mmCIF file of C-alpha atoms in Angstrom:
data_model
loop_
_atom_site.group_PDB
_atom_site.id
_atom_site.type_symbol
_atom_site.label_atom_id
_atom_site.label_comp_id
_atom_site.label_asym_id
_atom_site.label_seq_id
_atom_site.Cartn_x
_atom_site.Cartn_y
_atom_site.Cartn_z
ATOM 1 C CA UNK A 952 4.232 -6.504 18.563
ATOM 2 C CA UNK A 953 3.671 -5.029 15.106
ATOM 3 C CA UNK A 954 5.268 -1.701 14.338
ATOM 4 C CA UNK A 955 1.879 -0.396 13.180
ATOM 5 C CA UNK A 956 -1.347 -1.170 15.034
ATOM 6 C CA UNK A 957 -4.798 -0.138 13.866
ATOM 7 C CA UNK A 958 -8.058 -0.074 15.785
ATOM 8 C CA UNK A 959 -10.707 -1.142 15.510
ATOM 9 C CA UNK A 960 -10.199 -4.082 13.147
ATOM 10 C CA UNK A 961 -13.831 -3.943 12.100
ATOM 11 C CA UNK A 962 -16.339 -1.121 12.393
ATOM 12 C CA UNK A 963 -20.001 -1.046 11.403
ATOM 13 C CA UNK A 964 -21.937 2.203 11.622
ATOM 14 C CA UNK A 965 -25.132 3.817 10.412
ATOM 15 C CA UNK A 966 -25.115 6.273 7.553
ATOM 16 C CA UNK A 967 -24.427 9.777 8.802
ATOM 17 C CA UNK A 968 -22.349 8.777 11.817
ATOM 18 C CA UNK A 969 -18.964 10.300 12.610
ATOM 19 C CA UNK A 970 -16.242 7.679 12.155
ATOM 20 C CA UNK A 971 -12.810 7.493 13.796
ATOM 21 C CA UNK A 972 -10.112 4.988 12.898
ATOM 22 C CA UNK A 973 -6.905 4.925 14.921
ATOM 23 C CA UNK A 974 -3.307 4.086 14.075
ATOM 24 C CA UNK A 975 -0.468 3.727 16.581
ATOM 25 C CA UNK A 976 3.149 3.084 15.691
ATOM 26 C CA UNK A 977 6.269 2.295 17.675
ATOM 27 C CA UNK A 978 9.119 3.840 15.668
ATOM 28 C CA UNK A 979 10.221 7.319 14.683
ATOM 29 C CA UNK A 980 8.726 8.136 11.321
ATOM 30 C CA UNK A 981 9.268 10.538 8.451
ATOM 31 C CA UNK A 982 5.720 10.166 7.089
ATOM 32 C CA UNK A 983 2.421 8.392 7.684
ATOM 33 C CA UNK A 984 0.023 7.374 4.932
ATOM 34 C CA UNK A 985 -3.683 6.610 5.010
ATOM 35 C CA UNK A 986 -4.922 4.371 2.199
ATOM 36 C CA UNK A 987 -8.367 3.184 1.145
ATOM 37 C CA UNK A 988 -9.025 -0.229 -0.389
ATOM 38 C CA UNK A 989 -12.444 -0.906 -1.860
ATOM 39 C CA UNK A 990 -13.965 -4.394 -2.147
ATOM 40 C CA UNK A 991 -12.742 -4.633 -5.760
ATOM 41 C CA UNK A 992 -9.209 -4.518 -4.413
ATOM 42 C CA UNK A 993 -7.850 -1.235 -5.759
ATOM 43 C CA UNK A 994 -5.854 0.935 -3.346
ATOM 44 C CA UNK A 995 -6.069 4.722 -3.264
ATOM 45 C CA UNK A 996 -3.859 7.073 -1.282
ATOM 46 C CA UNK A 997 -5.969 9.363 0.894
ATOM 47 C CA UNK A 998 -3.401 11.322 2.910
ATOM 48 C CA UNK A 999 0.287 11.615 3.567
ATOM 49 C CA UNK A 1000 1.138 13.320 6.864
ATOM 50 C CA UNK A 1001 4.264 14.253 8.737
ATOM 51 C CA UNK A 1002 2.630 16.651 11.218
ATOM 52 C CA UNK A 1003 -0.645 18.330 12.138
ATOM 53 C CA UNK A 1004 -3.859 17.800 10.266
ATOM 54 C CA UNK A 1005 -5.122 17.470 6.703
ATOM 55 C CA UNK A 1006 -8.660 17.643 5.328
ATOM 56 C CA UNK A 1007 -10.119 16.497 2.043
ATOM 57 C CA UNK A 1008 -13.865 16.714 1.688
ATOM 58 C CA UNK A 1009 -15.442 14.702 4.508
ATOM 59 C CA UNK A 1010 -12.143 13.078 5.471
ATOM 60 C CA UNK A 1011 -9.785 14.453 8.103
ATOM 61 C CA UNK A 1012 -6.448 12.972 9.133
ATOM 62 C CA UNK A 1013 -4.493 14.018 12.195
ATOM 63 C CA UNK A 1014 -1.158 12.970 13.596
ATOM 64 C CA UNK A 1015 0.492 13.430 16.988
ATOM 65 C CA UNK A 1016 4.203 12.771 16.549
ATOM 66 C CA UNK A 1017 4.989 12.832 20.283
ATOM 67 C CA UNK A 1018 2.329 10.223 21.051
ATOM 68 C CA UNK A 1019 3.069 8.211 17.873
ATOM 69 C CA UNK A 1020 -0.602 8.198 16.967
ATOM 70 C CA UNK A 1021 -2.760 9.147 13.997
ATOM 71 C CA UNK A 1022 -6.503 9.214 13.442
ATOM 72 C CA UNK A 1023 -8.640 9.183 10.331
ATOM 73 C CA UNK A 1024 -12.072 10.753 10.713
ATOM 74 C CA UNK A 1025 -15.009 10.555 8.340
ATOM 75 C CA UNK A 1026 -17.837 13.035 8.827
ATOM 76 C CA UNK A 1027 -21.393 12.346 7.632
ATOM 77 C CA UNK A 1028 -20.470 8.788 6.656
ATOM 78 C CA UNK A 1029 -22.058 7.258 3.557
ATOM 79 C CA UNK A 1030 -22.354 3.655 2.324
ATOM 80 C CA UNK A 1031 -19.800 4.428 -0.411
ATOM 81 C CA UNK A 1032 -17.249 4.972 2.400
ATOM 82 C CA UNK A 1033 -17.420 1.229 3.073
ATOM 83 C CA UNK A 1034 -13.882 -0.021 2.485
ATOM 84 C CA UNK A 1035 -10.746 -1.164 4.252
ATOM 85 C CA UNK A 1036 -8.661 1.736 5.580
ATOM 86 C CA UNK A 1037 -4.948 1.092 5.912
ATOM 87 C CA UNK A 1038 -2.332 3.043 7.832
ATOM 88 C CA UNK A 1039 1.315 2.873 6.723
ATOM 89 C CA UNK A 1040 4.474 4.465 8.109
ATOM 90 C CA UNK A 1041 7.850 5.231 6.651
ATOM 91 C CA UNK A 1042 10.484 4.949 9.362
ATOM 92 C CA UNK A 1043 13.098 7.644 9.766
ATOM 93 C CA UNK A 1044 16.196 6.890 7.712
ATOM 94 C CA UNK A 1045 14.430 3.995 6.013
ATOM 95 C CA UNK A 1046 13.064 3.699 2.509
ATOM 96 C CA UNK A 1047 10.573 0.968 3.398
ATOM 97 C CA UNK A 1048 6.868 1.306 4.152
ATOM 98 C CA UNK A 1049 5.334 -0.720 6.988
ATOM 99 C CA UNK A 1050 1.585 -1.282 6.952
ATOM 100 C CA UNK A 1051 -1.104 -1.900 9.507
ATOM 101 C CA UNK A 1052 -3.485 -4.764 8.844
ATOM 102 C CA UNK A 1053 -6.362 -2.418 8.082
ATOM 103 C CA UNK A 1054 -9.759 -1.453 9.470
ATOM 104 C CA UNK A 1055 -12.789 -2.816 7.658
ATOM 105 C CA UNK A 1056 -15.514 -0.148 7.692
ATOM 106 C CA UNK A 1057 -19.117 -0.922 6.781
ATOM 107 C CA UNK A 1058 -21.675 1.882 6.592
ATOM 108 C CA UNK A 1059 -25.277 0.733 6.685
ATOM 109 C CA UNK A 1060 -27.897 2.857 4.891
ATOM 110 C CA UNK B 783 -4.336 9.522 -17.804
ATOM 111 C CA UNK B 784 -1.787 9.139 -15.011
ATOM 112 C CA UNK B 785 -1.664 5.531 -13.970
ATOM 113 C CA UNK B 786 0.258 2.492 -12.819
ATOM 114 C CA UNK B 787 -0.458 -0.512 -15.036
ATOM 115 C CA UNK B 788 0.084 -4.099 -13.931
ATOM 116 C CA UNK B 789 -0.173 -7.185 -16.091
ATOM 117 C CA UNK B 790 -1.550 -9.740 -15.876
ATOM 118 C CA UNK B 791 -4.461 -9.027 -13.518
ATOM 119 C CA UNK B 792 -4.982 -12.723 -12.822
ATOM 120 C CA UNK B 793 -2.716 -15.709 -13.298
ATOM 121 C CA UNK B 794 -2.986 -19.361 -12.343
ATOM 122 C CA UNK B 795 0.187 -21.335 -12.894
ATOM 123 C CA UNK B 796 2.145 -24.289 -11.569
ATOM 124 C CA UNK B 797 5.072 -24.645 -9.215
ATOM 125 C CA UNK B 798 8.438 -23.993 -10.824
ATOM 126 C CA UNK B 799 7.264 -22.271 -14.001
ATOM 127 C CA UNK B 800 9.007 -18.902 -14.233
ATOM 128 C CA UNK B 801 6.724 -15.914 -14.496
ATOM 129 C CA UNK B 802 6.968 -12.142 -14.748
ATOM 130 C CA UNK B 803 4.447 -9.570 -13.575
ATOM 131 C CA UNK B 804 4.959 -6.294 -15.384
ATOM 132 C CA UNK B 805 4.484 -2.843 -13.904
ATOM 133 C CA UNK B 806 4.610 0.401 -15.818
ATOM 134 C CA UNK B 807 3.962 4.001 -14.768
ATOM 135 C CA UNK B 808 3.516 7.052 -17.007
ATOM 136 C CA UNK B 809 4.138 9.759 -14.384
ATOM 137 C CA UNK B 810 7.955 9.903 -14.517
ATOM 138 C CA UNK B 811 8.076 8.743 -10.916
ATOM 139 C CA UNK B 812 11.430 7.967 -9.314
ATOM 140 C CA UNK B 813 10.270 5.566 -6.611
ATOM 141 C CA UNK B 814 8.607 2.233 -7.435
ATOM 142 C CA UNK B 815 7.749 -0.660 -5.188
ATOM 143 C CA UNK B 816 6.181 -4.109 -5.097
ATOM 144 C CA UNK B 817 3.924 -5.359 -2.299
ATOM 145 C CA UNK B 818 2.083 -8.542 -1.547
ATOM 146 C CA UNK B 819 -1.159 -8.654 0.386
ATOM 147 C CA UNK B 820 -2.209 -11.715 2.379
ATOM 148 C CA UNK B 821 -5.223 -12.174 4.687
ATOM 149 C CA UNK B 822 -4.377 -11.306 8.273
ATOM 150 C CA UNK B 823 -0.907 -10.038 7.349
ATOM 151 C CA UNK B 824 -1.785 -6.917 5.394
ATOM 152 C CA UNK B 825 0.519 -5.411 2.797
ATOM 153 C CA UNK B 826 4.198 -6.266 2.933
ATOM 154 C CA UNK B 827 6.945 -4.756 0.835
ATOM 155 C CA UNK B 828 8.872 -7.115 -1.446
ATOM 156 C CA UNK B 829 11.326 -4.864 -3.291
ATOM 157 C CA UNK B 830 11.619 -1.185 -4.040
ATOM 158 C CA UNK B 831 13.584 1.024 -6.390
ATOM 159 C CA UNK B 832 14.753 4.563 -5.763
ATOM 160 C CA UNK B 833 15.630 5.156 -9.424
ATOM 161 C CA UNK B 834 16.958 3.445 -12.550
ATOM 162 C CA UNK B 835 19.399 0.642 -11.697
ATOM 163 C CA UNK B 836 18.827 1.199 -7.943
ATOM 164 C CA UNK B 837 16.851 -1.537 -6.216
ATOM 165 C CA UNK B 838 16.727 -2.846 -2.661
ATOM 166 C CA UNK B 839 15.030 -5.528 -0.624
ATOM 167 C CA UNK B 840 11.870 -4.930 1.351
ATOM 168 C CA UNK B 841 10.592 -7.120 4.149
ATOM 169 C CA UNK B 842 9.815 -10.279 2.150
ATOM 170 C CA UNK B 843 12.194 -10.506 -0.852
ATOM 171 C CA UNK B 844 12.848 -14.268 -0.797
ATOM 172 C CA UNK B 845 11.863 -15.963 -4.052
ATOM 173 C CA UNK B 846 11.519 -12.727 -6.012
ATOM 174 C CA UNK B 847 13.702 -10.679 -8.345
ATOM 175 C CA UNK B 848 13.217 -7.223 -9.801
ATOM 176 C CA UNK B 849 14.951 -4.975 -12.297
ATOM 177 C CA UNK B 850 14.760 -1.263 -13.122
ATOM 178 C CA UNK B 851 16.377 -0.755 -16.511
ATOM 179 C CA UNK B 852 14.044 2.095 -17.439
ATOM 180 C CA UNK B 853 12.358 4.641 -15.193
ATOM 181 C CA UNK B 854 8.831 3.655 -16.195
ATOM 182 C CA UNK B 855 9.086 -0.140 -15.784
ATOM 183 C CA UNK B 856 9.622 -2.285 -12.705
ATOM 184 C CA UNK B 857 8.892 -5.971 -13.417
ATOM 185 C CA UNK B 858 8.568 -8.569 -10.663
ATOM 186 C CA UNK B 859 10.101 -11.930 -11.523
ATOM 187 C CA UNK B 860 9.367 -15.260 -9.859
ATOM 188 C CA UNK B 861 12.115 -17.571 -11.110
ATOM 189 C CA UNK B 862 10.687 -20.730 -9.534
ATOM 190 C CA UNK B 863 7.258 -19.969 -8.067
ATOM 191 C CA UNK B 864 5.984 -21.957 -5.111
ATOM 192 C CA UNK B 865 2.499 -22.219 -3.570
ATOM 193 C CA UNK B 866 3.466 -19.894 -0.686
ATOM 194 C CA UNK B 867 3.772 -17.117 -3.258
ATOM 195 C CA UNK B 868 0.049 -17.312 -3.971
ATOM 196 C CA UNK B 869 -1.073 -13.807 -3.109
ATOM 197 C CA UNK B 870 -2.427 -10.484 -4.312
ATOM 198 C CA UNK B 871 0.397 -8.303 -5.628
ATOM 199 C CA UNK B 872 0.464 -4.530 -5.984
ATOM 200 C CA UNK B 873 2.914 -2.291 -7.746
ATOM 201 C CA UNK B 874 3.115 1.348 -6.661
ATOM 202 C CA UNK B 875 5.030 4.452 -7.626
ATOM 203 C CA UNK B 876 5.599 7.933 -6.234
ATOM 204 C CA UNK B 877 7.330 11.039 -7.504
ATOM 205 C CA UNK B 878 9.782 11.059 -4.623
ATOM 206 C CA UNK B 879 10.399 8.802 -1.670
ATOM 207 C CA UNK B 880 9.496 11.007 1.253
ATOM 208 C CA UNK B 881 7.219 13.801 0.102
ATOM 209 C CA UNK B 882 4.817 12.160 -2.332
ATOM 210 C CA UNK B 883 1.772 9.905 -2.066
ATOM 211 C CA UNK B 884 1.894 6.425 -3.525
ATOM 212 C CA UNK B 885 -0.040 5.561 -6.702
ATOM 213 C CA UNK B 886 -1.075 1.921 -6.839
ATOM 214 C CA UNK B 887 -1.758 -0.406 -9.706
ATOM 215 C CA UNK B 888 -4.976 -2.427 -9.760
ATOM 216 C CA UNK B 889 -3.318 -5.562 -8.423
ATOM 217 C CA UNK B 890 -2.382 -8.993 -9.762
ATOM 218 C CA UNK B 891 -3.972 -12.067 -8.229
ATOM 219 C CA UNK B 892 -1.482 -14.902 -8.517
ATOM 220 C CA UNK B 893 -2.277 -18.554 -7.781
ATOM 221 C CA UNK B 894 0.569 -21.073 -7.760
ATOM 222 C CA UNK B 895 -0.637 -24.692 -7.804
#
């Protein structure tokens, strides 16, 4: 079992829909990252969380430390949100990052 | 402009021919790291560096070397590349290890024939 599991693997939605991507992990962590990778390949950091909730524009990230679970929400989704979204965790007492395999999101106009 | 710069962006080479992928950041970041990305496996960490002259292995270090002689540069060296090192490689940096987001380079697509 991977340390970091994302669901769903693939998600297709209509423009305007509310999107939720989930990330579960099995170890104690010091931080969780959400990343976005566009079809061209570049990777952008969206959020870094250690507790609670963060919001940036139409994106919201939450984390529940007790349940070892995080969600990334996109409100009023747009075709430009189409990308692969990657969850990564930094284990407690560890300098390494472990990544999920990503969720491929496609927003149809 | 704050950025992480990788070179080359694309490289096709042959088994056994030593190569270096350079990575440079202009943000005075302490932490730098190399990752490889393969279909179905996601991103995996190769090596990381907490600061100058401090490097450590990630999850898949076999066949790779790194050095951190200056804060801004963190080259990835393949002494004797093999076809299983064909992959998409990313360099990343962050101000600190635990409290800062990662900034990624644009990636290097490496093909070893």
